[in-house]
Coordinates of C-alpha atoms in Angstrom, one line a residue:
Chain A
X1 CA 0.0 0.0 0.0
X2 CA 2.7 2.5 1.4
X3 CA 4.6 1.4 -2.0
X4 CA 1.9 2.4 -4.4
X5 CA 1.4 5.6 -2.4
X6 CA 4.7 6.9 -2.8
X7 CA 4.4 6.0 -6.7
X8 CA 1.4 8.0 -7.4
X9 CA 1.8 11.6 -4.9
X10 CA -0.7 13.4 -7.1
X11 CA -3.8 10.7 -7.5
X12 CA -5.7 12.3 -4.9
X13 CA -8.1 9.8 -3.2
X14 CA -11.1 10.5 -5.6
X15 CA -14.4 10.7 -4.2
X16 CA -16.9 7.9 -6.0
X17 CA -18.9 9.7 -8.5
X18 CA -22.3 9.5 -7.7
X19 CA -25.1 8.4 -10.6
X20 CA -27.4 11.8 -10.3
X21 CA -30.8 10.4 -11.2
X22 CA -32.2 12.3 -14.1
X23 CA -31.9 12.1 -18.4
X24 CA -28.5 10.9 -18.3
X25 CA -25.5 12.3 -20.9
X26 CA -24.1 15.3 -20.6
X27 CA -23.7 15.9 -24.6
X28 CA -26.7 18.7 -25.1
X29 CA -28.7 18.3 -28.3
X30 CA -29.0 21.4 -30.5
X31 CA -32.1 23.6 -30.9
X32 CA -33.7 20.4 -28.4
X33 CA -36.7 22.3 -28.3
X34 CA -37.9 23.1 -31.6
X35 CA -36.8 19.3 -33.0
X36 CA -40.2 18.0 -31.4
X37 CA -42.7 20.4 -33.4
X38 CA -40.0 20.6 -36.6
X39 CA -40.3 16.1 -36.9
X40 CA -44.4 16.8 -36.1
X41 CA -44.7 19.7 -39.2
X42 CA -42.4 17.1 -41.4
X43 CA -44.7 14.4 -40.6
X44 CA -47.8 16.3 -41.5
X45 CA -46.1 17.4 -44.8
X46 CA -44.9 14.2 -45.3
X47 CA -48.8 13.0 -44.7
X48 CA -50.3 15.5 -46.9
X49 CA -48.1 14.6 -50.1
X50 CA -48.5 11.3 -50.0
X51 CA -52.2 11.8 -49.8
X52 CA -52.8 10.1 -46.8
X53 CA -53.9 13.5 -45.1
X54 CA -57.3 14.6 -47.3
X55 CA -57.2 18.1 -47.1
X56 CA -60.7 18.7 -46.1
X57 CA -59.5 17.0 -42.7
X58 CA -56.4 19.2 -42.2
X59 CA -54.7 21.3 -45.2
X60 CA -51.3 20.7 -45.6
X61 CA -48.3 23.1 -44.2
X62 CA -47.7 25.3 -47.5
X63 CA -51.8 26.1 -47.4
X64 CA -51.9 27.1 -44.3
X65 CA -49.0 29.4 -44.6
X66 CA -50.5 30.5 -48.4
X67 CA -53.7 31.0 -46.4
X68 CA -52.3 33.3 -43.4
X69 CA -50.2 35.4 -46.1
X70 CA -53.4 36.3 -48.1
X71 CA -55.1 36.8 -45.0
X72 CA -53.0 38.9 -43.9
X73 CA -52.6 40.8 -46.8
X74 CA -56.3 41.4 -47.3
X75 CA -56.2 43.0 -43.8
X76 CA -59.2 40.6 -42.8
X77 CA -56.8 38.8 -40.1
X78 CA -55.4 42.3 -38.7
X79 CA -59.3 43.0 -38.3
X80 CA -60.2 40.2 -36.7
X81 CA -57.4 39.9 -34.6
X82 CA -58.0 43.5 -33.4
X83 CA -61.5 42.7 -33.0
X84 CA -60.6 40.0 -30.7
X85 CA -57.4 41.9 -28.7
X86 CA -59.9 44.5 -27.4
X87 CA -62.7 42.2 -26.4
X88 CA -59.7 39.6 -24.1
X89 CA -58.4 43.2 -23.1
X90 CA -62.0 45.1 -22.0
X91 CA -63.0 41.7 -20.6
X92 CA -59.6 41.0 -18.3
X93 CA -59.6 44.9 -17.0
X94 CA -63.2 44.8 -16.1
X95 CA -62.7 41.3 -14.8
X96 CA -59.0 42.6 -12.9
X97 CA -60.3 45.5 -11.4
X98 CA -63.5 44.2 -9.8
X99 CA -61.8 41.1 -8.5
X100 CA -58.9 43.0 -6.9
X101 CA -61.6 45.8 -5.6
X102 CA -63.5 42.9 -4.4
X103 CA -60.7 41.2 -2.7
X104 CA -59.5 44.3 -1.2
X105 CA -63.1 44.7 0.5
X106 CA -63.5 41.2 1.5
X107 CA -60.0 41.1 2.8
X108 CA -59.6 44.4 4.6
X109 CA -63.5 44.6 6.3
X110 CA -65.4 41.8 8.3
X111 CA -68.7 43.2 6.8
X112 CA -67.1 42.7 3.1
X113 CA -65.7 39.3 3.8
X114 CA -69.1 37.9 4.8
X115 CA -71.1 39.6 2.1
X116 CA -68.6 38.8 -0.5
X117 CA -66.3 36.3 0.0
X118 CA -69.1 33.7 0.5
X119 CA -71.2 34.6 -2.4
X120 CA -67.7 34.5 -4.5
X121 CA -66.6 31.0 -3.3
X122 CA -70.0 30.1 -4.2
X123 CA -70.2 31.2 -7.9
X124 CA -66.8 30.1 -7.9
X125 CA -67.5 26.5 -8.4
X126 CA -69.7 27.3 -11.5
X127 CA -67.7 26.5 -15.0
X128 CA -68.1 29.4 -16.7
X129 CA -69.1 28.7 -20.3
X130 CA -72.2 27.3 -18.7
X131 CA -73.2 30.8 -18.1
X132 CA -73.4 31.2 -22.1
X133 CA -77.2 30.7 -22.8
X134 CA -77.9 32.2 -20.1
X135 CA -75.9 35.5 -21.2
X136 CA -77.1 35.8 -24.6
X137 CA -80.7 35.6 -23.2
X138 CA -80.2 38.5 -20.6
X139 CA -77.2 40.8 -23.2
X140 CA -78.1 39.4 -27.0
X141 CA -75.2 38.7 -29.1
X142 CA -73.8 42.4 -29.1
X143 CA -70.3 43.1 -28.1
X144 CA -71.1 43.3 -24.2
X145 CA -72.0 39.5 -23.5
X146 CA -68.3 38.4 -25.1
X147 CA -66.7 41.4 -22.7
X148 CA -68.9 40.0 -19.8
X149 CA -68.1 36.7 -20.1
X150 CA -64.6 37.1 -19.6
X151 CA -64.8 39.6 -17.4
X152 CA -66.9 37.3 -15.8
X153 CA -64.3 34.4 -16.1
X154 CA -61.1 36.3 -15.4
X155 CA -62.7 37.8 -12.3
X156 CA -63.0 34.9 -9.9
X157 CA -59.0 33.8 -10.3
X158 CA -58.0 37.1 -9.7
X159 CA -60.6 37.6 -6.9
X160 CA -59.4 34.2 -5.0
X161 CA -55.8 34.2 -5.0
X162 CA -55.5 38.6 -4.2
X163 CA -58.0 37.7 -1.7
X164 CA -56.0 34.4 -0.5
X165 CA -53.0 36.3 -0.4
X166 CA -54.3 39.4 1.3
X167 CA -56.2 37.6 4.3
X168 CA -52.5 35.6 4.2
X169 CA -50.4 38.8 5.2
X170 CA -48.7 38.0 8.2
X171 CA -50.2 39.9 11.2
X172 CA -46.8 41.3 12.1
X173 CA -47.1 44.0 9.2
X174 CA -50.3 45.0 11.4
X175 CA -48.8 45.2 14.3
X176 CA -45.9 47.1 12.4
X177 CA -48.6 49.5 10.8
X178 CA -49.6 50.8 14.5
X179 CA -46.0 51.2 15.9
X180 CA -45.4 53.9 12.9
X181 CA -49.0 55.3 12.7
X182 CA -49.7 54.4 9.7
X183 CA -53.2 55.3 8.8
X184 CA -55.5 53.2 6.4
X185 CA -54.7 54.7 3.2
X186 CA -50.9 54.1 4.2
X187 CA -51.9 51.2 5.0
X188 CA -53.4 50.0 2.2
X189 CA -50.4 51.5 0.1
X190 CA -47.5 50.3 1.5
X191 CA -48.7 47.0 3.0
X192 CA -51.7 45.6 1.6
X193 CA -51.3 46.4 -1.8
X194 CA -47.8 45.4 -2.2
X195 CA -48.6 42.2 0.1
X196 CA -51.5 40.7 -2.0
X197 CA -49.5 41.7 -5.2
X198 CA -47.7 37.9 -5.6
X199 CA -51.4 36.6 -4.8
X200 CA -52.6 38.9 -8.1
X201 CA -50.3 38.2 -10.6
X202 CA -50.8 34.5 -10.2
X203 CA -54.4 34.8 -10.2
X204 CA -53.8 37.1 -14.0
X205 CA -51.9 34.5 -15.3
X206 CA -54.6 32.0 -15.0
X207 CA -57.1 34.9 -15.8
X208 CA -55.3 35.7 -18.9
X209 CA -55.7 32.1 -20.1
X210 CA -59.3 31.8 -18.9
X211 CA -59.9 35.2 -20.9
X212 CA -58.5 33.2 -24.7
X213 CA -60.9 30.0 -23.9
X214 CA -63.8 32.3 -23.0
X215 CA -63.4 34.3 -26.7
X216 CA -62.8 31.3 -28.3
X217 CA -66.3 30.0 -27.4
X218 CA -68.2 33.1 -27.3
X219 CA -66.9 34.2 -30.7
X220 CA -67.3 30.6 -31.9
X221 CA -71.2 30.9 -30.7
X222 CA -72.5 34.4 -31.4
X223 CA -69.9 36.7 -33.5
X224 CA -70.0 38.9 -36.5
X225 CA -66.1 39.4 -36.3
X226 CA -63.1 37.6 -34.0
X227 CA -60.7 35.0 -34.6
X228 CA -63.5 32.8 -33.5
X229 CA -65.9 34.2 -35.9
X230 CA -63.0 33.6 -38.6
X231 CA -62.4 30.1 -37.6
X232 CA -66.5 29.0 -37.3
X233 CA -66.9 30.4 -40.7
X234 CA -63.9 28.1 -42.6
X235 CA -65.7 25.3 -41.2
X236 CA -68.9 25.9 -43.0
X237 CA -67.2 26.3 -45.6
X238 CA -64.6 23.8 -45.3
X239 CA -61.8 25.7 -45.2
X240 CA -59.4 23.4 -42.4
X241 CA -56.8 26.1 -43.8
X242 CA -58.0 29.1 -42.1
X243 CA -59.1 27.1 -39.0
X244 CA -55.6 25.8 -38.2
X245 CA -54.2 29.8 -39.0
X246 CA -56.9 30.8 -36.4
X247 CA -55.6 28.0 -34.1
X248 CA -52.0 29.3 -34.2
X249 CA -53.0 33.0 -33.9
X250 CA -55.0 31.8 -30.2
X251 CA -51.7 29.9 -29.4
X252 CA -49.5 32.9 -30.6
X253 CA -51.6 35.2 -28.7
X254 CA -51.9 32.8 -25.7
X255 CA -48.4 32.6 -25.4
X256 CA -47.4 36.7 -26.2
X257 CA -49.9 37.7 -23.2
X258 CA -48.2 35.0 -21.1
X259 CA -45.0 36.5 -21.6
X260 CA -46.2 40.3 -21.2
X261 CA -47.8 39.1 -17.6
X262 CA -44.5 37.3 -16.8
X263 CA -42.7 40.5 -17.9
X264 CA -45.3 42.4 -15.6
X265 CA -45.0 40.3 -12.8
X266 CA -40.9 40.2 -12.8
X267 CA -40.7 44.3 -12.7
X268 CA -43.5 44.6 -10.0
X269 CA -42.1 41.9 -7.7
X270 CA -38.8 42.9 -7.8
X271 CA -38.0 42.3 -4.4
X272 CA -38.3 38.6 -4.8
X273 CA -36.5 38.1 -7.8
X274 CA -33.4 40.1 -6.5
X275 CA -33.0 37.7 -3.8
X276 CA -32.2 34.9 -6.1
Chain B
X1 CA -48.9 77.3 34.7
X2 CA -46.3 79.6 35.6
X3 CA -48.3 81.2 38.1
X4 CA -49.2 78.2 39.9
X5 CA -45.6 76.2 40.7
X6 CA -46.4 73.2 42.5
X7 CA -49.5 72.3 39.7
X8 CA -49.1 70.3 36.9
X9 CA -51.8 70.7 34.3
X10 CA -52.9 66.3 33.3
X11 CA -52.4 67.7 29.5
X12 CA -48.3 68.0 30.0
X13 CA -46.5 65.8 27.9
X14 CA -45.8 63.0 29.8
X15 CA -42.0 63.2 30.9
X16 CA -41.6 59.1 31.2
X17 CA -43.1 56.0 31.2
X18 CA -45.5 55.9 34.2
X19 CA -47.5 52.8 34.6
X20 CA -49.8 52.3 37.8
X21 CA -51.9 49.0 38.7
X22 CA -51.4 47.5 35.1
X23 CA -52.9 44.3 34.7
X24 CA -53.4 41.5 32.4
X25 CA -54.2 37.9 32.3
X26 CA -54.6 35.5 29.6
X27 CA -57.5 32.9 30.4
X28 CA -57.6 33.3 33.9
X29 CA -53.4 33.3 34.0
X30 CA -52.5 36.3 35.3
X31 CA -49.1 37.9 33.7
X32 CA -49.0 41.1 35.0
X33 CA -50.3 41.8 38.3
X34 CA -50.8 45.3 39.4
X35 CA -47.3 46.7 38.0
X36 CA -46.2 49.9 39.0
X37 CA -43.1 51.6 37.0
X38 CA -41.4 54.7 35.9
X39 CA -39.2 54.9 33.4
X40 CA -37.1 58.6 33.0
X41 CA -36.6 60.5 30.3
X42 CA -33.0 59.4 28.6
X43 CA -33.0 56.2 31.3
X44 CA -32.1 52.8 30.0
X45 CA -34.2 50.0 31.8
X46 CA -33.5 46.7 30.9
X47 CA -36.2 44.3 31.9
X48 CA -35.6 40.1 32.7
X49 CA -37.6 37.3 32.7
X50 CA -37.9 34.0 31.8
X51 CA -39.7 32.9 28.1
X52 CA -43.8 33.4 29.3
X53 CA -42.7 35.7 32.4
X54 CA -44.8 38.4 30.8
X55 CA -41.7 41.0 29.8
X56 CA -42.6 41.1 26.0
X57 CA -46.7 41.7 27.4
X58 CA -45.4 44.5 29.4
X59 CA -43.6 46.1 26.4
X60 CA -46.7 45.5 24.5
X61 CA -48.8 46.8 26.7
X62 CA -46.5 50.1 26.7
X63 CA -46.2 50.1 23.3
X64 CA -50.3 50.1 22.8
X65 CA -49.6 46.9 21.0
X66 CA -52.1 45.4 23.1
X67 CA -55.7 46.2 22.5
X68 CA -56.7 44.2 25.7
X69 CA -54.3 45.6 28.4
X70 CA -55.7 49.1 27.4
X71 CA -58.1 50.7 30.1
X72 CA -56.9 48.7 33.0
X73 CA -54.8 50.8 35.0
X74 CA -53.2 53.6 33.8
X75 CA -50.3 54.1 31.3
X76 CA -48.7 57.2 30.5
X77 CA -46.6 56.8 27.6
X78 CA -44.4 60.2 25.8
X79 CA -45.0 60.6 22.6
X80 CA -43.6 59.3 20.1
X81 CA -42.4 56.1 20.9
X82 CA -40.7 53.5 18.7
X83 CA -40.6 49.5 18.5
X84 CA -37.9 47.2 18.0
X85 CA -39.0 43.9 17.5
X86 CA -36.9 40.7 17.6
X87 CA -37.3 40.1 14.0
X88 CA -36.3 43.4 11.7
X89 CA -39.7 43.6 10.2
X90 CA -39.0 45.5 7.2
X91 CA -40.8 45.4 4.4
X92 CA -39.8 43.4 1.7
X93 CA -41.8 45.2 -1.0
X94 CA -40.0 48.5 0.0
X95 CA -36.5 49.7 -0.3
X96 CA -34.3 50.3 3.3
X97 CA -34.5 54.1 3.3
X98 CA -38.9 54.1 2.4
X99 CA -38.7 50.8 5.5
X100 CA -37.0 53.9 7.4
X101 CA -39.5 56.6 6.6
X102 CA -42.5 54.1 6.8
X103 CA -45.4 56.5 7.9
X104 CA -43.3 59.4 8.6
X105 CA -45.4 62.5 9.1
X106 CA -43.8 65.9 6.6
X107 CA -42.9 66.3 3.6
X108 CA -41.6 63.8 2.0
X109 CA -38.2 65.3 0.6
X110 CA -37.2 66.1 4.6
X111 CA -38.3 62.9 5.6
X112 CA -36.0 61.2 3.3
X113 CA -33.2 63.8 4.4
X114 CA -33.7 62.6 7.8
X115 CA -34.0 58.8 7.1
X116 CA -30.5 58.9 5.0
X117 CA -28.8 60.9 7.9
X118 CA -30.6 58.3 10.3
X119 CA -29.4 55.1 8.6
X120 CA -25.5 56.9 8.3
X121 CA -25.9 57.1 11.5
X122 CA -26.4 53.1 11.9
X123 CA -23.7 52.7 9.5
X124 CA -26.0 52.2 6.5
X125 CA -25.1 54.6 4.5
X126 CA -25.2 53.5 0.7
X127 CA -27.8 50.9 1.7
X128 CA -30.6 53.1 0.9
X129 CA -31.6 51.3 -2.2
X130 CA -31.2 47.8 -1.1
X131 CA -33.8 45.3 -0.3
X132 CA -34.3 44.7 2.9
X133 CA -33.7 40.6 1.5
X134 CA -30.6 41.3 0.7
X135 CA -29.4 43.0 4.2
X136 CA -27.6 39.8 6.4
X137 CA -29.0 39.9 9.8
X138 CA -27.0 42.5 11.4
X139 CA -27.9 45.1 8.7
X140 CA -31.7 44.8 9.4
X141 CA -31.9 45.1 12.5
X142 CA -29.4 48.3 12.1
X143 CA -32.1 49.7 9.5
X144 CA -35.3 48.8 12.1
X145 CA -33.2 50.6 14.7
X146 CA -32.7 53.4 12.2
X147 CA -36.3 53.3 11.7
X148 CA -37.1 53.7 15.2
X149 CA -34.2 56.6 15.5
X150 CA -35.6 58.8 12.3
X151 CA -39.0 59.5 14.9
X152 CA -36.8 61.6 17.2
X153 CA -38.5 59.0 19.9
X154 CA -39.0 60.1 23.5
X155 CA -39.4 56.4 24.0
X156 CA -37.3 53.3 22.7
X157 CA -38.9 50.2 23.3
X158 CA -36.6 47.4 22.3
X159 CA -38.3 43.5 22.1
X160 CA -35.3 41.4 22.0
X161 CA -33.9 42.8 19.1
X162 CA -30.5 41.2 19.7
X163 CA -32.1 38.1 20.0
X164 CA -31.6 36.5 16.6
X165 CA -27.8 37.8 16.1
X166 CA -24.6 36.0 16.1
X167 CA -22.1 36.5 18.7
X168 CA -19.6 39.0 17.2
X169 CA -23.1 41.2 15.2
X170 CA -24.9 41.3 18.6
X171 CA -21.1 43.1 20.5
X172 CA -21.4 45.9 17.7
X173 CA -24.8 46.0 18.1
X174 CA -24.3 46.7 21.5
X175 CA -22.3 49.9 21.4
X176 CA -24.1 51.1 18.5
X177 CA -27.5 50.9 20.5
X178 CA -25.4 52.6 23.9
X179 CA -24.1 55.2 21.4
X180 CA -27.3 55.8 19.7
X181 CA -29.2 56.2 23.2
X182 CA -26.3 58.3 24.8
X183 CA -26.9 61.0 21.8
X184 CA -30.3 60.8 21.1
X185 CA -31.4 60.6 25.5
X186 CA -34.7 58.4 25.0
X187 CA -36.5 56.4 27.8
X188 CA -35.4 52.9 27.0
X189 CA -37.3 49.9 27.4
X190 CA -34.9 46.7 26.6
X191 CA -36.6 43.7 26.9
X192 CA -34.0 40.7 27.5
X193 CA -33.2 37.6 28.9
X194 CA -29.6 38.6 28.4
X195 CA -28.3 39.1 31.4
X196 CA -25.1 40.0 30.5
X197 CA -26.8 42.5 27.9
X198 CA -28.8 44.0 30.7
X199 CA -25.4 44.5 32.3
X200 CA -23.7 45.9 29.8
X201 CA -26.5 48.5 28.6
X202 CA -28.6 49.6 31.1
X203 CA -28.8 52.3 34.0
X204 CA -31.4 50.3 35.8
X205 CA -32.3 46.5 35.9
X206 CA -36.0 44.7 36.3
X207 CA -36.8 41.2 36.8
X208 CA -40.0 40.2 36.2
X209 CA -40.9 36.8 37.4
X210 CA -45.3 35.5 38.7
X211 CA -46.4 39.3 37.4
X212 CA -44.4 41.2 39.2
X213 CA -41.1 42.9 39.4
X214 CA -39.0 40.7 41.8
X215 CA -35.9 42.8 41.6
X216 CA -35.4 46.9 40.3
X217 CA -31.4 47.1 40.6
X218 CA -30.2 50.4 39.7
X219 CA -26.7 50.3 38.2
X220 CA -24.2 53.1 38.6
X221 CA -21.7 54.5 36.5
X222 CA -21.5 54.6 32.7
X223 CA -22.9 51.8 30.6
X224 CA -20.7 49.7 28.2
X225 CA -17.9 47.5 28.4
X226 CA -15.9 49.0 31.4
X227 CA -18.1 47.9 34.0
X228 CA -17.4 44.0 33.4
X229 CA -14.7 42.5 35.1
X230 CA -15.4 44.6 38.7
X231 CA -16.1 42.8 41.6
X232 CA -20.1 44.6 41.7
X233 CA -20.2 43.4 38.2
X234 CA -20.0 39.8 39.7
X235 CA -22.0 40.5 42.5
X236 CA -24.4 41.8 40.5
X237 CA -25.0 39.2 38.2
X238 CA -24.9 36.9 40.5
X239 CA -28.1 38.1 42.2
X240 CA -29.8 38.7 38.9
X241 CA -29.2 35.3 38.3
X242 CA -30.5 34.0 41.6
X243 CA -33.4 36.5 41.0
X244 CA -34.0 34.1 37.9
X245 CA -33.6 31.2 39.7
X246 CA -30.3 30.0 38.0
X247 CA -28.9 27.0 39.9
X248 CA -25.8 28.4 41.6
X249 CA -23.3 25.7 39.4
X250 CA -25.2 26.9 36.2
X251 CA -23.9 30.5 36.4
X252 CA -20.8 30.6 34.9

């Protein structure tokens, strides 16, 4: 043993490498993500040229891209697109501002939690699109009823998490509050508000996907313009073209708000992410 | 007034703490039974007691921290008063120097004049920006003590605010908070169960043990380091620790 020491001085005694459970290899593929959805759009290509895809079930790749260009160059997808920005945006700000006003009153008073916080956790459980017939009863099939709906549906996420993360705030900052007099619009400012603001953004990230699905059906069921309205008219006509260009406009635009509220939420919580 | 030497009108500011026949029990426990205590302006009272002797109910008591122990007995407090509590409590959504100017009556500019000079004079100068999250230990309890200092208080009440330091942090602590009180000549409540700390800081020790003060030891001489080593140093100590009920081969 000594022997064998004195031969190798520098082999320090290596620790065992330990197997880290996971994917194993450490060689990284290139572009890893896109090769997924690249081998799909081959395979659908690949499927529409040999015929095997009929067209009238799904147009192949070059149409739908042919399809998008001229719609866009007609201006009828800028339209509809527009048409269907405002609606998602009127919806989510009417929907954003009643559930945080709502959750500051439940939160903040006794008298608001009982009249409102019940009455929301109630509704609560209620799918939303089930409120459809019911809308286009009481509002037609004018612009309001899509705004309502998802301001209706982007509400109640927003409403229970600001609330959940209000009534959450650690009793502490009250306490903290009355040592430096602060009165209840301080209050409100520099504690409440910037407490339940983690609790909101999580609720408007779900709201902002609730606010796509409730557009898609609204627009799908009662619409004179929309991406919806786009999309329910190819079918009767056939067109699987223009439906798949509406589907990856509602995944473009799911994914483009995503990113803005992630955006939002990193500047506004600051605080936490400098910790990291 | 001036006619009349001798009368004091009951609207005078309050020159100390004076507390008389303050009680308070907590489901049929009682903590604090019938305490009496005055506290002089720019006097440092440290107050023992065991964990659940009642010391950090008294200070909240003082500190109108506690809704219930209000209206029994009376408590005269000078105005304005400022908290310490164990934990920092800054914060996290705010930067150090608005944690420092939290509710801060005036204009805003010279209250941000006087929060920067109050958090160079904790040795936080440059911090201002910082979130409190990224402060170590040490530097957030400097900025709650600079918070405290920026209201000019008449009245320092401290809730084990060392409590939660290390070792070497908690010694720099120490003269900073001496320093600070020397200068600035607040009533001081220090709530401990440090004895050395109480030692070290105060002009006058409490113990509080079964709701009432078993032992109110006024300490001469100036506060800090100095006084350790001297034969009434040990004396002392040893009968505050007796007056805890340390077993005698326990004190060391």
């Amino acid at each position: 043993m000594a022997t064998t020491e004195a031969r190798t001085p520098s082999a320090a005694p290596s620790a065992p490498r330990r197997r880290v459970p996971g994917p194993g290899g450490r060689r990284r593929i290139p572009f890893a993500r896109a090769l997924g959805p690249l081998l799909l759009l081959a395979t659908w290509q690949l499927c529409s040229v040999t015929g095997i895809l009929d067209p009238q079930t799904l147009a192949p790749p070059g149409a739908v891209g042919q399809q998008a260009r001229e719609l866009l160059i007609s201006g009828q997808l800028g339209h509809h697109l527009w048409v269907s920005l405002q609606r998602a945006a009127l919806g989510l700000a009417f929907g954003a501002t009643t559930g945080v006003l709502l959750a500051l009153l439940a939160g903040l008073s006794r008298l608001g939690e009982a009249l409102i916080d019940g009455t929301a956790q109630l509704f609560r459980a209620l799918p939303i699109l089930a409120l459809v017939p019911l809308a286009i009863l009481w509002f037609g099939i004018g612009e309001e009823v899509k705004i309502i709906l998802v301001a209706l549906g982007t509400f109640f996420p927003i409403y229970v998490n600001t609330h959940a993360a209000l009534t959450g705030l650690d009793l502490r900052w009250a306490e903290l509050a009355a040592t430096v007099g602060l009165n209840r619009r301080q209050f409100l400012r520099r504690i409440a508000l910037p407490g339940a603001a983690p609790g909101f953004f999580t609720g408007l990230r779900l709201a902002v996907t609730v606010s796509w699905l409730v557009l898609v059906v609204s627009e799908q069921i009662n619409a004179a313009s929309g991406i919806g309205y786009l999309m329910e008219q190819a079918r009767t006509f056939g067109q699987t073209d223009v439906i798949v260009v509406g589907l990856v406009v509602y995944g473009l635009l799911g994914l483009a708000s995503d990113t803005l509220v992630r955006l939002l939420e990193r500047r506004a919580l600051q605080w936490r992410t400098t910790l990291g | 007034m001036a006619h009349h030497p001798g009368l004091t009108a009951p609207t005078d500011p309050v020159p100390g703490v004076r507390l008389r026949g303050l009680h308070r029990a907590f489901g049929g426990r009682t903590v604090l039974d019938d305490i009496e205590l005055d506290i002089a302006k720019g006097e440092f009272t440290a107050l023992l007691g065991h964990s659940g002797s009642g010391k950090s109910t008294l200070l909240r008591a003082v500190g109108g921290l506690d809704g219930a122990a209000a209206g029994r007995g009376v408590v005269e407090v000078p105005e304005p008063s400022a908290v310490v509590f164990q934990d920092a409590r800054l914060l996290p959504w705010s930067r150090v120097l608005d944690n420092v100017v939290l509710g801060l009556p005036g204009p805003r500019a010279a209250a941000l004049a006087r929060g920067r000079a109050a958090l160079a004079e904790v040795g936080l100068a440059g911090k201002e920006r910082a979130w409190p999250g990224t402060l170590s230990g040490g530097e957030a309890q400097r900025a709650a003590l600079a918070r405290a200092l920026v209201r000019s208080p008449e009245l320092l009440l401290l809730d084990e605010p060392f409590g939660a330091l290390d070792a070497l942090t908690r010694i720099q602590m120490h003269s900073l908070l001496r320093n600070l009180c020397a200068r600035h000549q607040p009533a001081v409540l220090l709530v401990t169960h440090d004895v050395d700390e109480a030692l070290l800081l105060a002009d006058r020790v409490l113990v509080l043990a079964d709701g009432r003060f078993s032992l109110d030891l006024p300490l001469g001489g100036p506060a800090g380091p100095g006084r350790r080593g001297s034969a009434e140093f040990t004396e002392l100590r040893e009968r505050l620790l007796r007056a805890l009920g340390v077993p005698e081969e326990d004190r060391s």
